Short mmCIF file of C-alpha atoms in Angstrom, two decimals:
data_model
loop_
_atom_site.label_atom_id
_atom_site.label_comp_id
_atom_site.label_asym_id
_atom_site.label_seq_id
_atom_site.Cartn_x
_atom_site.Cartn_y
_atom_site.Cartn_z
CA UNK I 1 -24.24 -23.48 -40.38
CA UNK I 2 -24.62 -26.44 -42.58
CA UNK I 3 -21.49 -24.76 -45.38
CA UNK I 4 -23.42 -20.62 -44.94
CA UNK I 5 -20.31 -18.69 -44.72
CA UNK I 6 -20.90 -15.88 -42.41
CA UNK I 7 -19.33 -12.88 -43.42
CA UNK I 8 -18.41 -10.11 -40.55
CA UNK I 9 -19.92 -6.53 -42.12
CA UNK I 10 -16.80 -3.12 -40.85
CA UNK I 11 -18.75 -1.88 -38.71
CA UNK I 12 -19.42 -5.26 -37.15
CA UNK I 13 -15.28 -5.55 -36.48
CA UNK I 14 -14.40 -5.37 -32.43
CA UNK I 15 -12.87 -2.44 -31.61
CA UNK I 16 -9.00 -2.38 -31.64
CA UNK I 17 -6.67 -1.28 -29.07
CA UNK I 18 -6.85 2.36 -30.72
CA UNK I 19 -10.15 2.85 -30.92
CA UNK I 20 -11.37 2.11 -27.28
CA UNK I 21 -13.98 4.25 -26.08
CA UNK I 22 -15.38 3.77 -21.94
CA UNK I 23 -17.43 5.52 -20.77
CA UNK I 24 -16.91 8.18 -17.04
CA UNK I 25 -18.23 5.39 -15.03
CA UNK I 26 -16.26 2.48 -17.03
CA UNK I 27 -12.41 4.27 -16.46
CA UNK I 28 -13.48 5.44 -13.05
CA UNK I 29 -13.95 1.40 -11.47
CA UNK I 30 -10.74 0.97 -13.97
CA UNK I 31 -8.50 3.11 -11.77
CA UNK I 32 -10.27 2.71 -8.76
CA UNK I 33 -11.23 6.82 -8.43
CA UNK I 34 -14.44 8.67 -8.24
CA UNK I 35 -16.27 9.52 -11.36
CA UNK I 36 -16.11 13.26 -9.91
CA UNK I 37 -12.08 13.27 -9.96
CA UNK I 38 -11.70 11.91 -13.39
CA UNK I 39 -13.95 15.13 -14.35
CA UNK I 40 -11.95 17.92 -12.31
CA UNK I 41 -8.81 16.68 -14.24
CA UNK I 42 -10.56 16.87 -16.62
CA UNK I 43 -11.97 20.53 -15.47
CA UNK I 44 -7.87 22.24 -14.08
CA UNK I 45 -5.42 19.57 -16.09
CA UNK I 46 -6.81 18.61 -19.14
CA UNK I 47 -6.97 15.06 -19.18
CA UNK I 48 -10.18 14.04 -19.92
CA UNK I 49 -11.61 12.89 -22.99
CA UNK I 50 -9.59 13.35 -26.34
CA UNK I 51 -12.95 13.60 -28.75
CA UNK I 52 -16.20 14.39 -28.73
CA UNK I 53 -19.46 13.63 -30.89
CA UNK I 54 -22.10 15.88 -30.48
CA UNK I 55 -24.86 14.49 -29.27
CA UNK I 56 -23.07 12.12 -27.47
CA UNK I 57 -22.13 10.74 -24.36
CA UNK I 58 -17.63 12.10 -24.11
CA UNK I 59 -15.83 8.30 -24.07
CA UNK I 60 -12.28 7.46 -23.60
CA UNK I 61 -10.16 6.53 -25.66
CA UNK I 62 -7.26 4.52 -24.98
CA UNK I 63 -4.68 7.13 -25.03
CA UNK I 64 -7.06 8.68 -22.82
CA UNK I 65 -6.01 5.92 -20.07
CA UNK I 66 -2.80 6.00 -20.67
CA UNK I 67 -2.74 9.47 -19.87
CA UNK I 68 -5.36 8.92 -16.82
CA UNK I 69 -2.74 5.85 -15.81
CA UNK I 70 0.70 7.91 -16.02
CA UNK I 71 -2.10 10.71 -13.19
CA UNK I 72 -1.75 8.20 -10.83
CA UNK I 73 1.00 6.14 -10.58
CA UNK I 74 3.01 9.71 -10.47
CA UNK I 75 0.12 10.62 -7.27
CA UNK I 76 0.81 7.23 -6.01
CA UNK I 77 4.44 7.80 -6.28
CA UNK I 78 3.36 11.03 -3.92
CA UNK I 79 3.60 13.82 -6.54
CA UNK I 80 0.62 16.92 -6.65
CA UNK I 81 -1.86 16.82 -8.06
CA UNK I 82 -0.70 20.01 -10.92
CA UNK I 83 2.82 17.99 -10.85
CA UNK I 84 1.43 14.75 -11.78
CA UNK I 85 -0.67 16.29 -14.39
CA UNK I 86 2.53 17.95 -16.27
CA UNK I 87 4.29 14.61 -15.91
CA UNK I 88 1.28 12.17 -17.21
CA UNK I 89 0.79 14.83 -20.40
CA UNK I 90 5.10 15.32 -20.79
CA UNK I 91 5.67 11.74 -21.40
CA UNK I 92 4.49 12.43 -25.08
CA UNK I 93 6.50 13.29 -27.26
CA UNK I 94 4.76 13.23 -30.25
CA UNK I 95 1.21 14.16 -28.91
CA UNK I 96 1.89 17.55 -27.16
CA UNK I 97 -0.93 19.62 -24.72
CA UNK I 98 -3.22 20.75 -25.63
CA UNK I 99 -2.08 25.31 -25.37
CA UNK I 100 -6.49 25.03 -23.11
CA UNK I 101 -4.15 22.59 -21.43
CA UNK I 102 -1.26 24.07 -21.29
CA UNK I 103 -3.02 26.60 -20.50
CA UNK I 104 -4.28 24.69 -17.41
CA UNK I 105 -0.61 23.67 -15.70
CA UNK I 106 1.10 27.36 -16.08
CA UNK I 107 -0.67 30.44 -15.78
CA UNK I 108 0.44 33.69 -15.93
CA UNK I 109 0.47 36.27 -13.88
CA UNK I 110 0.86 40.28 -14.00
CA UNK I 111 4.34 40.25 -13.43
CA UNK I 112 4.75 37.83 -16.30
CA UNK I 113 6.50 35.39 -13.89
CA UNK I 114 4.31 31.12 -14.21
CA UNK I 115 2.44 30.66 -10.68
CA UNK I 116 3.11 26.17 -11.51
CA UNK I 117 0.62 25.37 -9.41
CA UNK I 118 -2.11 26.84 -11.35
CA UNK I 119 -5.06 24.71 -9.79
CA UNK I 120 -7.26 25.03 -7.22
CA UNK I 121 -4.61 22.38 -4.63
CA UNK I 122 -1.79 25.36 -4.92
CA UNK I 123 -5.21 27.70 -3.00
CA UNK I 124 -7.11 25.48 -0.72
CA UNK I 125 -2.70 24.69 0.61
CA UNK I 126 -2.55 28.43 1.76
CA UNK I 127 -5.57 28.77 3.69
CA UNK I 128 -6.11 24.96 5.22
CA UNK I 129 -3.79 24.46 7.91
CA UNK I 130 -4.43 20.19 7.25
CA UNK I 131 -2.67 21.06 4.13
CA UNK I 132 0.62 23.17 5.28
CA UNK I 133 1.30 20.55 7.38
CA UNK I 134 1.23 18.10 4.60
CA UNK I 135 -2.59 16.41 4.80
CA UNK I 136 -3.98 13.50 1.94
CA UNK I 137 -7.12 15.13 0.70
CA UNK I 138 -9.15 12.94 -0.93
CA UNK I 139 -13.31 12.84 -1.24
CA UNK I 140 -13.38 15.25 1.60
CA UNK I 141 -12.14 13.39 4.14
CA UNK I 142 -7.98 14.22 5.47
CA UNK I 143 -5.25 12.29 7.30
CA UNK I 144 -3.01 14.65 8.76
CA UNK I 145 0.26 12.91 8.08
CA UNK I 146 2.57 15.66 8.72
CA UNK I 147 6.81 15.68 7.69
CA UNK I 148 5.52 11.79 5.86
CA UNK I 149 7.41 11.20 2.76
CA UNK I 150 6.01 11.40 -0.78
CA UNK I 151 5.58 7.16 -1.33
CA UNK I 152 3.27 7.93 1.97
CA UNK I 153 1.16 10.69 1.21
CA UNK I 154 1.28 8.40 -2.56
CA UNK I 155 -0.24 5.26 -0.09
CA UNK I 156 -3.10 7.28 1.59
CA UNK I 157 -4.44 8.85 -1.52
CA UNK I 158 -3.88 5.20 -2.68
CA UNK I 159 -5.47 3.69 0.45
CA UNK I 160 -7.92 6.53 0.57
CA UNK I 161 -9.37 6.18 -2.40
CA UNK I 162 -9.71 2.49 -1.68
CA UNK I 163 -7.38 1.61 -4.83
CA UNK I 164 -5.83 -1.77 -3.86
CA UNK I 165 -4.12 -2.68 -6.31
CA UNK I 166 -2.37 0.69 -7.10
CA UNK I 167 -1.21 0.48 -2.76
CA UNK I 168 -0.16 -2.96 -3.72
CA UNK I 169 2.33 -2.11 -6.63
CA UNK I 170 3.33 0.45 -4.12
CA UNK I 171 4.52 -1.10 -2.30
CA UNK I 172 6.13 -3.97 -3.87
CA UNK I 173 8.69 -1.36 -5.66
CA UNK I 174 9.24 0.03 -2.40
CA UNK I 175 10.13 -3.48 -0.61
CA UNK I 176 12.10 -4.82 -3.36
CA UNK I 177 13.92 -1.45 -3.14
CA UNK I 178 14.55 -0.30 1.24
CA UNK I 179 13.16 -3.34 2.63
CA UNK I 180 10.29 -4.62 4.13
CA UNK I 181 10.74 -3.37 8.14
CA UNK I 182 11.53 0.35 5.93
CA UNK I 183 8.78 0.59 4.25
CA UNK I 184 6.89 -0.21 6.66
CA UNK I 185 8.84 2.35 8.78
CA UNK I 186 8.32 5.13 6.63
CA UNK I 187 5.35 3.98 4.48
CA UNK I 188 2.98 2.06 6.00
CA UNK I 189 2.64 3.48 9.56
CA UNK I 190 2.82 6.92 9.20
CA UNK I 191 -1.20 5.99 6.91
CA UNK I 192 -1.64 3.82 9.29
CA UNK I 193 -1.72 5.88 11.67
CA UNK I 194 -3.28 9.07 10.31
CA UNK I 195 -6.14 6.80 9.30
CA UNK I 196 -6.46 5.56 13.33
CA UNK I 197 -5.94 8.81 13.91
CA UNK I 198 -9.07 10.21 11.62
CA UNK I 199 -11.32 7.37 13.41
CA UNK I 200 -10.97 8.71 16.54
CA UNK I 201 -12.32 11.82 16.13
CA UNK I 202 -14.73 10.51 13.36
CA UNK I 203 -14.82 7.36 13.80
CA UNK I 204 -14.44 6.46 10.24
CA UNK I 205 -11.60 5.18 8.29
CA UNK I 206 -12.16 1.44 9.04
CA UNK I 207 -12.51 0.01 6.18
CA UNK I 208 -9.30 1.91 4.95
CA UNK I 209 -7.47 -0.22 7.39
CA UNK I 210 -8.65 -3.46 5.91
CA UNK I 211 -8.14 -2.58 3.08
CA UNK I 212 -4.69 -2.22 3.66
CA UNK I 213 -3.59 -4.57 6.43
CA UNK I 214 -5.00 -6.64 3.47
CA UNK I 215 -2.76 -5.29 0.41
CA UNK I 216 0.36 -6.10 3.66
CA UNK I 217 0.07 -9.35 3.29
CA UNK I 218 -1.01 -10.00 -0.54
CA UNK I 219 2.48 -7.75 -1.00
CA UNK I 220 4.20 -9.35 0.97
CA UNK I 221 3.54 -12.95 0.82
CA UNK I 222 4.59 -12.69 -2.73
CA UNK I 223 7.74 -10.53 -1.07
CA UNK I 224 8.31 -14.51 0.82
CA UNK I 225 7.65 -16.67 -2.54
CA UNK I 226 9.92 -13.96 -4.89
CA UNK I 227 12.31 -14.38 -2.67
CA UNK I 228 15.56 -16.79 -2.98
CA UNK I 229 15.46 -20.25 -1.95
CA UNK I 230 16.43 -19.88 2.06
CA UNK I 231 20.08 -20.78 3.27
CA UNK I 232 19.24 -21.27 6.38
CA UNK I 233 19.42 -24.80 8.54
CA UNK I 234 16.16 -24.53 10.37
CA UNK I 235 13.53 -22.02 10.35
CA UNK I 236 11.82 -19.34 12.29
CA UNK I 237 8.46 -19.99 13.90
CA UNK I 238 6.18 -17.63 13.60
CA UNK I 239 2.81 -16.60 15.64
CA UNK I 240 0.88 -14.53 17.76
CA UNK I 241 -0.69 -15.49 21.19
CA UNK I 242 -3.80 -16.64 22.29
CA UNK I 243 -6.67 -14.59 21.49
CA UNK I 244 -4.85 -12.25 19.96
CA UNK I 245 -5.10 -11.33 16.39
CA UNK I 246 -2.91 -9.26 15.44
CA UNK I 247 -1.15 -10.63 12.03
CA UNK I 248 0.88 -8.04 10.04
CA UNK I 249 4.44 -8.41 12.45
CA UNK I 250 4.62 -12.05 11.60
CA UNK I 251 3.93 -11.27 8.95
CA UNK I 252 6.30 -8.66 8.24
CA UNK I 253 8.94 -10.72 9.50
CA UNK I 254 8.39 -13.74 7.67
CA UNK I 255 9.16 -10.80 4.32
CA UNK I 256 11.74 -10.22 6.16
CA UNK I 257 13.50 -13.30 6.38
CA UNK I 258 12.67 -14.60 3.33
CA UNK I 259 14.86 -11.71 1.97
CA UNK I 260 18.28 -12.99 4.14
CA UNK I 261 17.20 -15.94 3.11
CA UNK I 262 15.74 -16.78 6.33
CA UNK I 263 13.30 -20.08 7.00
CA UNK I 264 10.40 -18.91 8.30
CA UNK I 265 6.97 -21.05 9.13
CA UNK I 266 3.55 -18.71 10.24
CA UNK I 267 1.38 -20.28 12.46
CA UNK I 268 -0.79 -17.45 12.68
CA UNK I 269 -3.17 -15.32 14.83
CA UNK I 270 -4.63 -16.94 17.57
CA UNK I 271 -1.81 -19.90 17.89
CA UNK I 272 -2.54 -22.86 20.98
CA UNK I 273 0.17 -23.35 22.77
CA UNK I 274 -0.53 -27.53 22.40
CA UNK I 275 -0.24 -26.41 17.97
CA UNK I 276 3.06 -23.93 18.69
CA UNK I 277 4.53 -26.85 20.77
CA UNK I 278 3.90 -29.96 18.69
CA UNK I 279 5.21 -27.95 15.22
CA UNK I 280 8.52 -26.78 17.94
CA UNK I 281 9.07 -30.90 18.16
CA UNK I 282 8.40 -31.27 14.01
CA UNK I 283 10.85 -28.94 13.30
CA UNK I 284 12.67 -27.97 15.94
CA UNK I 285 13.23 -24.34 14.66
CA UNK I 286 16.00 -22.48 15.34
CA UNK I 287 13.37 -20.10 16.88
CA UNK I 288 10.38 -19.32 17.85
CA UNK I 289 8.33 -15.71 17.48
CA UNK I 290 5.15 -14.77 19.15
CA UNK I 291 3.17 -11.72 19.14
CA UNK I 292 0.76 -10.43 21.89
CA UNK I 293 -0.69 -6.36 20.97
CA UNK I 294 -2.73 -6.90 24.61
CA UNK I 295 -1.40 -7.81 27.76
CA UNK I 296 -4.40 -9.94 28.11
CA UNK I 297 -2.93 -12.02 25.58
CA UNK I 298 0.60 -11.65 27.10
CA UNK I 299 0.60 -15.22 29.17
CA UNK I 300 4.00 -16.28 30.62
CA UNK I 301 3.07 -19.59 31.82
CA UNK I 302 2.31 -20.65 28.09
CA UNK I 303 6.36 -20.36 27.06
CA UNK I 304 6.72 -22.84 30.26
CA UNK I 305 5.41 -25.42 28.81
CA UNK I 306 6.63 -25.36 25.32
CA UNK I 307 9.35 -28.73 24.07
CA UNK I 308 13.16 -28.56 25.16
CA UNK I 309 14.79 -28.85 21.58
CA UNK I 310 18.46 -30.25 20.96
CA UNK I 311 20.25 -28.33 19.82
CA UNK I 312 17.78 -25.21 21.43
CA UNK I 313 14.90 -23.68 20.61
CA UNK I 314 15.56 -19.80 21.59
CA UNK I 315 12.01 -18.62 22.63
CA UNK I 316 11.86 -14.26 21.78
CA UNK I 317 7.84 -12.17 22.33
CA UNK I 318 7.41 -8.85 20.20
CA UNK I 319 4.65 -6.19 20.81
CA UNK I 320 2.94 -3.93 23.05
CA UNK I 321 1.36 -6.74 25.64
CA UNK I 322 5.14 -7.73 26.38
CA UNK I 323 5.52 -4.39 28.31
CA UNK I 324 5.55 -5.52 31.69
CA UNK I 325 4.67 -8.05 31.73
CA UNK I 326 8.48 -10.53 33.97
CA UNK I 327 10.05 -12.51 31.19
CA UNK I 328 12.06 -16.02 32.48
CA UNK I 329 15.59 -15.60 31.31
CA UNK I 330 15.26 -18.45 28.73
CA UNK I 331 12.29 -15.91 26.83
CA UNK I 332 14.13 -12.99 24.60
CA UNK I 333 11.60 -9.64 24.12
CA UNK I 334 11.89 -8.25 21.23
CA UNK I 335 11.36 -4.05 21.14
CA UNK I 336 11.22 -3.49 17.42
CA UNK I 337 10.47 -5.15 14.18
CA UNK I 338 13.83 -4.31 13.48
CA UNK I 339 15.35 -5.32 16.27
CA UNK I 340 12.86 -8.42 15.45
CA UNK I 341 14.25 -8.81 12.40
CA UNK I 342 18.26 -8.54 13.39
CA UNK I 343 17.51 -11.71 16.13
CA UNK I 344 16.04 -13.79 14.20
CA UNK I 345 18.09 -13.95 11.38
CA UNK I 346 21.41 -14.29 14.25
CA UNK I 347 19.26 -17.38 16.44
CA UNK I 348 19.19 -18.72 12.19
CA UNK I 349 22.70 -17.89 11.22
CA UNK I 350 22.15 -16.02 8.51
#
């Protein structure tokens, strides 16, 4: 101040990206994994801190962090831990793994062949029925997912680690390539079924289900925003019956319809009949879809009071709550999300 010149000495300069030094706890928070997981990756695969000054705590540099991020991305794509580690190390063309790291990855057995698993997971798979059936184990917990595809196993790893960002990236990539409903059926639903099974037997896993639900909400909202402008002349209204708080089916339908360039209005959970009637009067939508998870919320009387429009608004319902309900001729039950997308898009002229 006052004309004083303040100089910054070299030791006061902020560290550049190549000088990044993070603790195990900091890296664990950044990646969304447990510190014990990082120590395991270091011990088994050589993916630990590159430098360790005597008398100081181990610190991860920028290259160490990049390597771990590649490992994590490979795991999310369904790779086994040992394979993910190989991919993370192989990506560093200019920096091949050290002999110690390579020894952890490829173990030479007495007959001269290579055991490319080379980690404790292989031995667990031999003796653990859950692993033989394709279960995902994280932190001593198991999600039994026999026959699940690699992306579903990757999503399970992210969910069990409570890695919401990684789960969102995985689902967004999948939905862009294969569509929303196909991703739900092949990737998300197997994980949710496994989480429900685990909760049934252990009472644990509610936080995983909540995380996955929020991830699906976030990703489908992004799909809608990024979709091309709608071409349908009239929108489709989507909501849940009064007393029903399940919104994921409507959000999935809205995202899939957005990809088909159908305009939608998602009215959310517990939609009062009067509010729905008001929305129909104001928008004259091409179709209305109402979800009911339980029979207690599948009320036909409310459907009969909905206003008539010109052109006519078609009424569709979906969800297990409607299974045994006798519906009027003006209401159509959609048995699956895929059938729902087709019928709603057709009603909107798409």
